[in-house]
Coordinates of C-alpha atoms in Angstrom, one line a residue:
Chain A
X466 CA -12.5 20.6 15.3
X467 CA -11.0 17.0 14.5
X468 CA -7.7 16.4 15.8
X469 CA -5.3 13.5 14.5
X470 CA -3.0 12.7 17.0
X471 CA 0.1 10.8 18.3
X472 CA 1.4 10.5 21.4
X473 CA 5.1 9.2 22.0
X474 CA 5.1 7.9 18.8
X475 CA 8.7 5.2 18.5
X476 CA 9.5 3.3 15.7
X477 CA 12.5 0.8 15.7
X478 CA 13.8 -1.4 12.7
X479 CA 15.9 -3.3 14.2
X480 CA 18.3 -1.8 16.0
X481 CA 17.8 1.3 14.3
X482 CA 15.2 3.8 15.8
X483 CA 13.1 5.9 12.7
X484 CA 11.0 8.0 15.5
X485 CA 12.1 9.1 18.7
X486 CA 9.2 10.0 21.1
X487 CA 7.4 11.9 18.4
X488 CA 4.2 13.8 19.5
X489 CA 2.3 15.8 17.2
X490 CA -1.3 17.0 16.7
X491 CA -3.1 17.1 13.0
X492 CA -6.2 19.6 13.2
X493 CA -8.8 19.2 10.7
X494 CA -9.0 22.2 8.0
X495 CA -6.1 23.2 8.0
X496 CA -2.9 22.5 5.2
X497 CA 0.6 21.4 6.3
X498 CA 3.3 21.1 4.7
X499 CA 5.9 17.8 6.4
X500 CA 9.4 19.2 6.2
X501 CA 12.5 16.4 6.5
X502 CA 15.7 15.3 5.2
X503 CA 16.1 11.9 3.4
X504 CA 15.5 9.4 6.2
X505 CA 14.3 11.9 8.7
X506 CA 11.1 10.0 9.4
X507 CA 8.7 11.8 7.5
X508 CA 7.2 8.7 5.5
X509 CA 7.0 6.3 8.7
X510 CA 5.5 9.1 10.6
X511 CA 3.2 9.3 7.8
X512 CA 2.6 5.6 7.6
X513 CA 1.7 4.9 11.2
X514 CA -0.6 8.1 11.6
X515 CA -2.4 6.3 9.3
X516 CA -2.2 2.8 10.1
X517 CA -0.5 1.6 7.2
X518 CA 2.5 0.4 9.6
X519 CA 2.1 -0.3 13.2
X520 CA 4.4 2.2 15.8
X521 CA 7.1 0.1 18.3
X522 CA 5.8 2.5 20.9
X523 CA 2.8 5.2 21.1
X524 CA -0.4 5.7 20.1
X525 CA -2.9 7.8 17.7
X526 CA -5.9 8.5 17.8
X527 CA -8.6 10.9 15.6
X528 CA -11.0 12.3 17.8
X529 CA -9.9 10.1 20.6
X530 CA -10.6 7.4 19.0
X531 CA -7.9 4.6 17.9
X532 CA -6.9 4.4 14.3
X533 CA -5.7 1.5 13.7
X534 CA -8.3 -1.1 12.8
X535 CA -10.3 1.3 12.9
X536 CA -13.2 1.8 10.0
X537 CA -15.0 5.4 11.1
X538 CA -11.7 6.6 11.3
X539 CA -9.7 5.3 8.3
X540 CA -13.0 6.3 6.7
X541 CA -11.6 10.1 7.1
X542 CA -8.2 9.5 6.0
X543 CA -6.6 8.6 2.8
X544 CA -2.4 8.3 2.6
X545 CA -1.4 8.2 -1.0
X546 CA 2.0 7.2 -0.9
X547 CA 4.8 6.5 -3.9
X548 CA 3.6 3.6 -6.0
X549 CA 6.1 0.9 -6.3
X550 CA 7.0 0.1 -10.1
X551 CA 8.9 -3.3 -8.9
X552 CA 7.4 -5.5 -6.6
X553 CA 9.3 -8.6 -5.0
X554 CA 8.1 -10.9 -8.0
X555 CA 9.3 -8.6 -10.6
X556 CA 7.8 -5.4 -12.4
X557 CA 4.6 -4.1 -11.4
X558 CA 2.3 -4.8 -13.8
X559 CA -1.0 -3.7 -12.2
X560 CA -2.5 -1.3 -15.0
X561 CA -3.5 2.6 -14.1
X562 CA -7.2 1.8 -14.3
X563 CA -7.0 -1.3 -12.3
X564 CA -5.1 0.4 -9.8
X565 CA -7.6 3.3 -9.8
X566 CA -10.5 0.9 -9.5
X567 CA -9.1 -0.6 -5.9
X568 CA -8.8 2.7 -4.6
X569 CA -12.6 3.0 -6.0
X570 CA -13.6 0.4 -4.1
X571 CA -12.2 1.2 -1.0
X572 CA -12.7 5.0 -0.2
X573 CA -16.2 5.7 0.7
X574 CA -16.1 8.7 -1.2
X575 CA -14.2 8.0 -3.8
X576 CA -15.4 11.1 -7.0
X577 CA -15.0 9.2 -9.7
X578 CA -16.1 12.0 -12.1
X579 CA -13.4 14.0 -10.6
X580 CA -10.7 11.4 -10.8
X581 CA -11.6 11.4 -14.7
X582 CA -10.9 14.8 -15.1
X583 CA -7.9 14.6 -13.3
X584 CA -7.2 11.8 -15.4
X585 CA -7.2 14.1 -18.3
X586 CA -5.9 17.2 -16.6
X587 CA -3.0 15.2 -16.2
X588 CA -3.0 13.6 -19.7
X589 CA -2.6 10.0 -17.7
X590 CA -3.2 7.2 -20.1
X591 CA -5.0 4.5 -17.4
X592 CA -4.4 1.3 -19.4
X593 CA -0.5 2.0 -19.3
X594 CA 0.8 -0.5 -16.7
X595 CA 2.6 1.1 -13.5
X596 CA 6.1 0.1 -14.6
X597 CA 5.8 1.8 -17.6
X598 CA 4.3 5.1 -16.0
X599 CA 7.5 8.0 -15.8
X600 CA 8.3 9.3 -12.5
X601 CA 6.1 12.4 -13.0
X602 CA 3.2 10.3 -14.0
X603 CA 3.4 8.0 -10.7
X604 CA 3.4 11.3 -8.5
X605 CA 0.1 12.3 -11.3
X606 CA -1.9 9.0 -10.2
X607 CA -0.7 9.5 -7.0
X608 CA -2.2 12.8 -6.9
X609 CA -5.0 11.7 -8.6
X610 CA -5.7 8.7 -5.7
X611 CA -5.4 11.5 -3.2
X612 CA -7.4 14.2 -4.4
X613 CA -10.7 11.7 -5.7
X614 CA -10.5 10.2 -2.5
X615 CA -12.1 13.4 -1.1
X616 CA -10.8 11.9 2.4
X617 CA -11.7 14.5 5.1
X618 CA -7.8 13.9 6.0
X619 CA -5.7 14.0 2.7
X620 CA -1.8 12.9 3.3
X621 CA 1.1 13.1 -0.1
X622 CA 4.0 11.9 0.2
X623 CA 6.4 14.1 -2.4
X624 CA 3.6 14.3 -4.5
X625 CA 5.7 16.8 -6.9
X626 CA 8.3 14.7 -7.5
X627 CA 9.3 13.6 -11.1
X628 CA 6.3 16.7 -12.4
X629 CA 7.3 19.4 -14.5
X630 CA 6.4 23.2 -13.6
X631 CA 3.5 23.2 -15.6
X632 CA 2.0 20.2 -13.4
X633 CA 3.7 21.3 -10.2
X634 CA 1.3 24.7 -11.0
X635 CA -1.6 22.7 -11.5
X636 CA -1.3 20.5 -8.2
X637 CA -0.8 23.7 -5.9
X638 CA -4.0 25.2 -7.9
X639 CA -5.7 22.0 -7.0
X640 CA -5.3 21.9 -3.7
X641 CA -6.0 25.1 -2.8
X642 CA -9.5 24.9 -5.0
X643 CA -10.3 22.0 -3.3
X644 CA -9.5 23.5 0.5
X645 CA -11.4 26.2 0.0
X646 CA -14.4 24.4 -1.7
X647 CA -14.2 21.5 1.0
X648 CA -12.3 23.0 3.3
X649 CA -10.5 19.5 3.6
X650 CA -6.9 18.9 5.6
X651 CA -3.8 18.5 3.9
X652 CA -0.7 16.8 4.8
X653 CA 2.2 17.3 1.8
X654 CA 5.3 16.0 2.5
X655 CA 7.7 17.6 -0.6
X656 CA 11.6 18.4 -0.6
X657 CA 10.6 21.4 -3.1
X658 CA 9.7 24.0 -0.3
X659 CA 9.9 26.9 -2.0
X660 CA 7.3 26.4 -4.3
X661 CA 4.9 25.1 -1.8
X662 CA 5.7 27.4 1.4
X663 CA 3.0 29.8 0.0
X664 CA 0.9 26.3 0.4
X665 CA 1.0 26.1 3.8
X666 CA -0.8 27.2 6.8
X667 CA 1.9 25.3 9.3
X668 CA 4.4 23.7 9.2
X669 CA 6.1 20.7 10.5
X670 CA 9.8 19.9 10.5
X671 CA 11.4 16.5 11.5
X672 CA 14.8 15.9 11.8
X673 CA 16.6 12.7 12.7
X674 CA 13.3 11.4 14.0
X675 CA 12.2 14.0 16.7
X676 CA 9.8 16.8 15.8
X677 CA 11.7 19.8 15.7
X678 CA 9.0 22.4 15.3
X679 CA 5.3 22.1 14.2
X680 CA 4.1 25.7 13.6
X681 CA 1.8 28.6 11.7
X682 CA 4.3 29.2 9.2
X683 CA 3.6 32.4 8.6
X684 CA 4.3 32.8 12.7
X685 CA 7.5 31.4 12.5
X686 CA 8.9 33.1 9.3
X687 CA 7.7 36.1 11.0
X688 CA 10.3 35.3 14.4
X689 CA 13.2 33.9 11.5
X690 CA 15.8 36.3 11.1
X691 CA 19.5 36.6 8.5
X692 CA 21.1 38.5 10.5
X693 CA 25.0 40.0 9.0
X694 CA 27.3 41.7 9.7
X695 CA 31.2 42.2 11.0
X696 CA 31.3 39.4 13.2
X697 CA 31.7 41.2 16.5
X698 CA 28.7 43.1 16.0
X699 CA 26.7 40.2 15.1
X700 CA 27.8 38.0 17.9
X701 CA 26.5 40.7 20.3
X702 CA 23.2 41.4 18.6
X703 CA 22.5 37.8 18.9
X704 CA 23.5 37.1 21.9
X705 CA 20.4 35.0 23.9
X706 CA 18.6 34.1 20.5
X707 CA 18.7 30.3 19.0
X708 CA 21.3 30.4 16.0
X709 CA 21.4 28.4 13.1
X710 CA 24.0 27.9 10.4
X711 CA 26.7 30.7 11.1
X712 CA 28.8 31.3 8.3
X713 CA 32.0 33.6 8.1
X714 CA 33.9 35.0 5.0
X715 CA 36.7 37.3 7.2
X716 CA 35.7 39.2 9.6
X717 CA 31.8 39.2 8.0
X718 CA 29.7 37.0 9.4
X719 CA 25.9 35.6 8.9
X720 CA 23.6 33.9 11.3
X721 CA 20.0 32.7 10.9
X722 CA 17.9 33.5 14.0
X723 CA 14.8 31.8 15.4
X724 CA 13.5 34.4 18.2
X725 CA 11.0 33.1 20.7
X726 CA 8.3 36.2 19.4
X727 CA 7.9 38.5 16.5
X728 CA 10.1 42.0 16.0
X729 CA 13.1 41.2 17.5
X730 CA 15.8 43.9 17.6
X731 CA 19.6 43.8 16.4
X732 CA 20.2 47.1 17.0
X733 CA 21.5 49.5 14.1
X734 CA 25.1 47.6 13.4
X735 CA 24.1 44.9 12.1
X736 CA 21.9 44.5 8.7
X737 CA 19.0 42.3 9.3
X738 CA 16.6 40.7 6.9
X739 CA 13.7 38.1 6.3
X740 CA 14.4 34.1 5.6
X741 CA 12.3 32.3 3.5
X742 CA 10.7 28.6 4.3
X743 CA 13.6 26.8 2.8
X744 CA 16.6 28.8 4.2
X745 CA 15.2 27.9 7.6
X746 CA 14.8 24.9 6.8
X747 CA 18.4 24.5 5.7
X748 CA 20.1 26.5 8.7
X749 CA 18.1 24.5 11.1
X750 CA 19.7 21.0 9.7
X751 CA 23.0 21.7 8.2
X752 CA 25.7 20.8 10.9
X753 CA 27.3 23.4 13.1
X754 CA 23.8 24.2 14.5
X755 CA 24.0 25.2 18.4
X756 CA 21.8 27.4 20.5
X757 CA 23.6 30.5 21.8
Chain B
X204 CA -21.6 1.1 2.6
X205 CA -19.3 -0.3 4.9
X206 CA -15.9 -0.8 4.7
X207 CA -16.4 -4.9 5.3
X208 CA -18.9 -5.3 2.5
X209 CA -16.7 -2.9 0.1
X210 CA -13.7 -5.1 0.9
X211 CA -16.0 -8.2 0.6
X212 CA -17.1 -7.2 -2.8
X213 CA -13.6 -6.6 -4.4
X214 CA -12.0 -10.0 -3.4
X215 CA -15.5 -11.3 -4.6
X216 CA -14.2 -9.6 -7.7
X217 CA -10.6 -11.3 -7.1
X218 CA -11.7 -14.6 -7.0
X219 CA -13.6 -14.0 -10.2
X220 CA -10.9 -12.8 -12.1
X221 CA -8.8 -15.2 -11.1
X222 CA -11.4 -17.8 -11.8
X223 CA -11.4 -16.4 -15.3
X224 CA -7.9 -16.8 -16.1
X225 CA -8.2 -20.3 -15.2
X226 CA -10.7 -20.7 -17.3
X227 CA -8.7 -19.1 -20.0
X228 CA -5.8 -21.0 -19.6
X229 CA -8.4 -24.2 -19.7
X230 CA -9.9 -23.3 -23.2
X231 CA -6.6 -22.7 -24.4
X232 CA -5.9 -26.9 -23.1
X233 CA -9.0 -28.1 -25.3
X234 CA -8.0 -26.2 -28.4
X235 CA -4.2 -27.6 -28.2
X236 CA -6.4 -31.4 -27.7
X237 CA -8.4 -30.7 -30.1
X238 CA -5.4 -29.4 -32.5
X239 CA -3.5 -32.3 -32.0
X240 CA -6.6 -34.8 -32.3
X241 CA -7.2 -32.9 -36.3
X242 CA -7.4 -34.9 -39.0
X243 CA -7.6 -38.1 -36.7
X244 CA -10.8 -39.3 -34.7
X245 CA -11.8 -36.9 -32.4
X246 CA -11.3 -38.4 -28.6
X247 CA -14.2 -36.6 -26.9
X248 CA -13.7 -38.8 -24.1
X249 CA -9.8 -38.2 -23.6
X250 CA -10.2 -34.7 -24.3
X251 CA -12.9 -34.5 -21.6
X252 CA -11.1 -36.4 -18.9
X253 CA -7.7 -34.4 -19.4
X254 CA -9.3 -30.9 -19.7
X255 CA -10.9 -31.6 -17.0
X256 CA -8.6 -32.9 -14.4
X257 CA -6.2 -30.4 -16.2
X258 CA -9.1 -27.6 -14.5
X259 CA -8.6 -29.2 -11.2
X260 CA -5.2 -28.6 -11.3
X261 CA -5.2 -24.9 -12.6
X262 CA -7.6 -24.2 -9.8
X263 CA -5.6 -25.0 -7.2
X264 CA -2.2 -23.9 -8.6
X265 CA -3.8 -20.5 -9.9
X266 CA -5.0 -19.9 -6.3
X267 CA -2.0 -20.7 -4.6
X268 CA 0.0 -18.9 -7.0
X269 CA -2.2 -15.8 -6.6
X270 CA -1.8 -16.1 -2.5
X271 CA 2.1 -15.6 -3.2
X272 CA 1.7 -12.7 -4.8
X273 CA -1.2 -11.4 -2.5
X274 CA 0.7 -11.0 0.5
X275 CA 3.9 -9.3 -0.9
X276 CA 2.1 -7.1 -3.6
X277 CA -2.1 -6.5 -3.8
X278 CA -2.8 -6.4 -0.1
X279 CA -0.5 -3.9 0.3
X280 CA -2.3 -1.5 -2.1
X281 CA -5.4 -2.3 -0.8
X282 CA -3.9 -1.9 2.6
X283 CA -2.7 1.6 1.6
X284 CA -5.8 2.1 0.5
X285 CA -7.7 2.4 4.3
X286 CA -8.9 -1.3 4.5
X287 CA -8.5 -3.1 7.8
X288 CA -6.1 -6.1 8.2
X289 CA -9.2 -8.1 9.3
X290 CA -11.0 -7.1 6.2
X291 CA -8.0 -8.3 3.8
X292 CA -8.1 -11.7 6.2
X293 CA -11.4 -12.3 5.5
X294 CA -11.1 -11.5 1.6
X295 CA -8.4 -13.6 1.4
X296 CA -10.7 -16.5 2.4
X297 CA -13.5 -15.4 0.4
X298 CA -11.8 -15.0 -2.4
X299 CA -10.2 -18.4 -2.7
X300 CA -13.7 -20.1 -1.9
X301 CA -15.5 -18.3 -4.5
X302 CA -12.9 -19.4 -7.0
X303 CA -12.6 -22.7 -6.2
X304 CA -16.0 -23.5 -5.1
X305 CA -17.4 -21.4 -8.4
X306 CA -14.7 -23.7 -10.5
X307 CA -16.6 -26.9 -8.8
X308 CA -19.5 -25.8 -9.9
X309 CA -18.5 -25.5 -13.5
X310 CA -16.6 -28.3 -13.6
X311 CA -19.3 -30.5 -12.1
X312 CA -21.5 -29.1 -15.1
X313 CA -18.7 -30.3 -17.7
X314 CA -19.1 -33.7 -15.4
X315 CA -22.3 -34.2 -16.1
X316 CA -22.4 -33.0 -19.8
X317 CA -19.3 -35.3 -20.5
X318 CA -20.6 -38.4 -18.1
X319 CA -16.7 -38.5 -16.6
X320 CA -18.7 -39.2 -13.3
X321 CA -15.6 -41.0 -11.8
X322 CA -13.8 -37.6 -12.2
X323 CA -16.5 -36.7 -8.6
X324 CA -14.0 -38.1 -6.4
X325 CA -10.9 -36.0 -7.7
X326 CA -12.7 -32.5 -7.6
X327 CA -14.0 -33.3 -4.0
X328 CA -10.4 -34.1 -2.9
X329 CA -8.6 -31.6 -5.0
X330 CA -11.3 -28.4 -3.7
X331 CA -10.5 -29.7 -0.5
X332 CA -6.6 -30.0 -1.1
X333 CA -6.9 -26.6 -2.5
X334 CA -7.6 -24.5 0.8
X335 CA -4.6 -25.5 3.0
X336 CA -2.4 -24.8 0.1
X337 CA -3.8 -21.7 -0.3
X338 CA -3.0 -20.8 3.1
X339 CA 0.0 -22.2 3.1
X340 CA 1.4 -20.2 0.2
X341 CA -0.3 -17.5 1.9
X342 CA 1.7 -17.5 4.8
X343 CA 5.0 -18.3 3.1
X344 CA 4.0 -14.9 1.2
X345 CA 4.1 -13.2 4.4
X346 CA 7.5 -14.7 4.9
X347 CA 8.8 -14.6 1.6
X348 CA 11.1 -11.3 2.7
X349 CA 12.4 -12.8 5.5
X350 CA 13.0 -16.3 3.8
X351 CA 14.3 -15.2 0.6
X352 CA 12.9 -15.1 -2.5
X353 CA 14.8 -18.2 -4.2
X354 CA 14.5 -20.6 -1.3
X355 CA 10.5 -19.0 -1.0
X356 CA 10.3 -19.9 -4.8
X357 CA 11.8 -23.1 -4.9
X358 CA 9.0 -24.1 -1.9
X359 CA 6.1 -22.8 -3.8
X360 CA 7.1 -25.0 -6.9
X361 CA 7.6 -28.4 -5.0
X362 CA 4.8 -27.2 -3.0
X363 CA 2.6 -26.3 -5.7
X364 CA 3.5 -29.6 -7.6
X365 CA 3.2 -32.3 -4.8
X366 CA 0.0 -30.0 -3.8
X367 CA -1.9 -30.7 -6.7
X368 CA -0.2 -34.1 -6.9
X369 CA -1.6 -34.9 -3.3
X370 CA -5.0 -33.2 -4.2
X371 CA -5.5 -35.2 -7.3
X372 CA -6.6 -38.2 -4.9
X373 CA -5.5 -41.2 -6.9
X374 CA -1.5 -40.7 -5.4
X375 CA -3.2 -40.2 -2.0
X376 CA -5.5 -43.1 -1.7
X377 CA -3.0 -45.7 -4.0
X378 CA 0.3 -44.5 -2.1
X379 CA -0.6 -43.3 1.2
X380 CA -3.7 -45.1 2.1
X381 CA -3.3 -48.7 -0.6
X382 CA -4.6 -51.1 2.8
X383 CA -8.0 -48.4 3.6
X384 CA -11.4 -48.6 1.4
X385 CA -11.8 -45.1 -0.3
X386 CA -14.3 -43.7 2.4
X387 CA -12.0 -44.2 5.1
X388 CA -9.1 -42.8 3.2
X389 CA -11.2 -39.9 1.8
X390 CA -12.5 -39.5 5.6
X391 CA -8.5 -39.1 6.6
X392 CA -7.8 -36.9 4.0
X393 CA -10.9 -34.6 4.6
X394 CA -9.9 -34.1 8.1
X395 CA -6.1 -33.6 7.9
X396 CA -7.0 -31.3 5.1
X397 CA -9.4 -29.2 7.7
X398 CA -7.5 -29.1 10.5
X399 CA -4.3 -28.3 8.2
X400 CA -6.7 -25.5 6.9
X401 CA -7.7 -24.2 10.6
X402 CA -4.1 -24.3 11.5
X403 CA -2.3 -22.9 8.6
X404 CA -5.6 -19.9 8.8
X405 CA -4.3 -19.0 12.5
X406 CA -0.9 -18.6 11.4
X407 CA -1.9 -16.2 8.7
X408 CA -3.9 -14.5 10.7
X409 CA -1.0 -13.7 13.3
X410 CA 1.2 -13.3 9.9
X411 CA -1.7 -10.6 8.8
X412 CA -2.5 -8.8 12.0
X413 CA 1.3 -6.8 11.8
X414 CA 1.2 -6.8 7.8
X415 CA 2.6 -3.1 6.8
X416 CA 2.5 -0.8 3.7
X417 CA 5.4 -1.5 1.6

């Protein structure tokens, strides 16, 4: 099994640093879903695990191998990142077929029948010029760059953005055909998590930079926990678990709980029930967070 | 295929497309001489001497021009795209010689068709001109964020203008050069225009080794 990997991965602009010592492990076959707040990191983590933007500090490698410069292993990966509909000279005029025909020319694998259909599927008129493309048709052709590509190593950045339900349906459908015909990786990095927690097999979650947890996500919704209750009560039962995000109203009081393993026990006083992707998600970066 | 040739072949592509606009522009020139010659005698010998110099000139400021925009805009799609910043380097370069050297070709033909042989000397000098000032408006690209784009804009058009001034020979050789023959003067320029070239190419290439997706 391939792996993409960094190791001590920094990133400064300036005197600002993006990524803090970030170390992280892509295996092949597998899809994940990139979890982040604006400006967390998730984009120039993306970026320099591909070697779109060079790291201040660290390395990555697939298969051992470097990736930067690299043509066998850029070869496997394809990043298909928001298009830009200004650019510094002024609106971005490049047409949907032109732009389609670069990434032709550059991915080795590049399906042209299949980006045709996509084409269609997502009723994408290619000789409409960028600029002039709506929100949800950028994240379409974006989608459309990604999935043609057939890249062993597949990476969207909020490819759901701007796309109605109807489209948002047909993307998740899309993927998953394709991983199970293929069995190819991928990397979504979305601020819709809901929709797309069913997507994923783990999940990685970045805050502020640093990597806060890179899991199975059906593992680690399996060790999440609401736990309520009158706020004695639930201080005790949690006593010696991580807690996220308490919240009183009088004496009630709810927690979300990370436990290290599956089937922990509150005990009878307290009511206990399952968290979804995005609740996590939440507790684990709202303020107030602190580790009993 | 590799990755190389597949980058190879699109700037190919590049500098045909971009040698096709200038040849667009150009046949919109000789219709507007032509217009303005209707109803009098046609001048087929004015009309061939301006459209062609006029060639010269869109060569080299189309190229330039193109370079600008290159380095903030195309090569960052094609860089997000999985090519190499060696491979965009090289197409870079490829690009502009099979533009201008294609556009000698052709204009060389209307030479001969036309008999403007003294027109020789200013495409020899202006090709020549033409790949510093690529590489400098390559470069400046690559600083344009940094710079600003006013003061980056305001360069490229005295740049662009004294450029294809400079390349058009006859300021060079009767301003810079009025006490030299024209081989020794066409010798000097050659060789400031080649080691301007090498120079201005290493400074791209540092410029283009930390380019980033944008």
């Amino acid at each position: 099994m391939a792996t993409l990997s960094g190791k001590n991965i920094v990133k400064k602009y300036g005197k600002d640093t993006v990524l803090k010592n970030v170390d992280i492990d892509i295996e092949t076959g597998k899809i994940y879903g990139l979890i982040g707040r604006n400006g967390a990191g998730k984009t120039t983590l993306l970026s320099i695990l591909t070697a779109q933007n060079p790291a201040t500090e660290g390395t990555v490698t697939l298969d051992g191998q470097p990736v930067w410069e690299n043509e066998e292993a850029l070869s496997h990966i394809c990043y298909s990142r928001e298009i830009p509909q200004l650019t510094l000279f002024g609106p971005n005029t490049l047409k949907v077929k032109q732009y389609l025909n670069i990434a032709k020319a550059f991915y080795k694998n590049w399906d042209q029948e299949y980006a045709d259909e996509l084409t269609k599927l997502f009723n994408i008129n290619i000789k409409k010029r960028i600029n002039k493309l709506s929100k949800g048709m950028l994240s379409a052709v974006t989608i459309i760059v990604a999935m043609a590509s057939k890249a062993d190593i597949t990476i969207l950045d909020e490819p759901v953005a701007g796309l109605d339900v109807v489209a948002r349906e047909q993307f998740y459908k899309l993927v998953i055909d394709e991983y199970a015909a293929t069995g190819r990786t991928f990397i979504i990095s979305t601020h819709i998590i809901e929709e797309a927690a069913n997507l994923f097999e783990k999940v990685i979650m970045i805050d502020d930079g640093q990597l806060v947890l890179e899991e199975n996500t059906e593992h680690l919704l399996s060790r999440a926990y609401r736990v309520s209750g009158e706020a004695e009560a639930v201080n005790s039962a949690v006593d010696g678990f991580k807690v996220y995000n308490p919240e009183s109203l009088g004496n009630h009081k709810a927690v979300t709980v990370l436990s290290n393993e599956p089937g922990a026990k509150f005990g009878e006083n307290v009511q206990v029930e399952p968290v979804q992707l995005q609740n996590l998600f939440y507790a684990m970066c709202v303020d107030g967070r602190k580790e009993a | 295929m590799s990755l190389a040739r597949r980058s190879d072949k699109y700037y190919v592509k590049t500098g045909l497309y971009t040698l096709g606009y200038a040849l667009l522009l150009e046949c919109l020139l000789i219709a507007e001489l032509i217009f303005f010659d209707y109803g009098n005698d046609l001048r087929m010998d004015y009309i061939a001497r301006s459209g062609i110099s006029f060639f010269f000139m869109i060569l080299i400021l189309f190229n330039a021009m193109y370079s600008l925009y290159a380095a903030n805009w195309t090569d960052s799609i094609v860089l997000s795209m999985g090519a190499r910043r060696k491979d965009i380097f090289r197409g870079q370069i490829l690009k502009t010689t099979v533009c201008l050297v294609l556009g000698a070709a052709l204009a060389l033909i209307a030479i001969y068709f036309t008999k403007q042989f003294e027109l020789i000397g200013l495409l020899i000098t202006s090709i020549i001109g033409a790949f510093p000032l690529t590489a400098l408006f390559y470069g400046i690209g690559h600083k344009i964020r940094k710079w600003g784009r006013v003061a980056v804009m305001i360069i490229a058009i005295i740049g662009g203008i004294c450029g294809a001034a400079v390349s058009a020979g006859s300021i060079l050789r009767q301003v810079f050069f009025p006490a030299f023959n024209l081989q020794i003067s066409f010798a000097i320029y050659a060789l400031v225009c080649v080691v301007a070239f090498i120079l201005l190419e290493m400074w791209v290439y540092k410029l283009s080794s930390k380019s980033m997706v944008r």
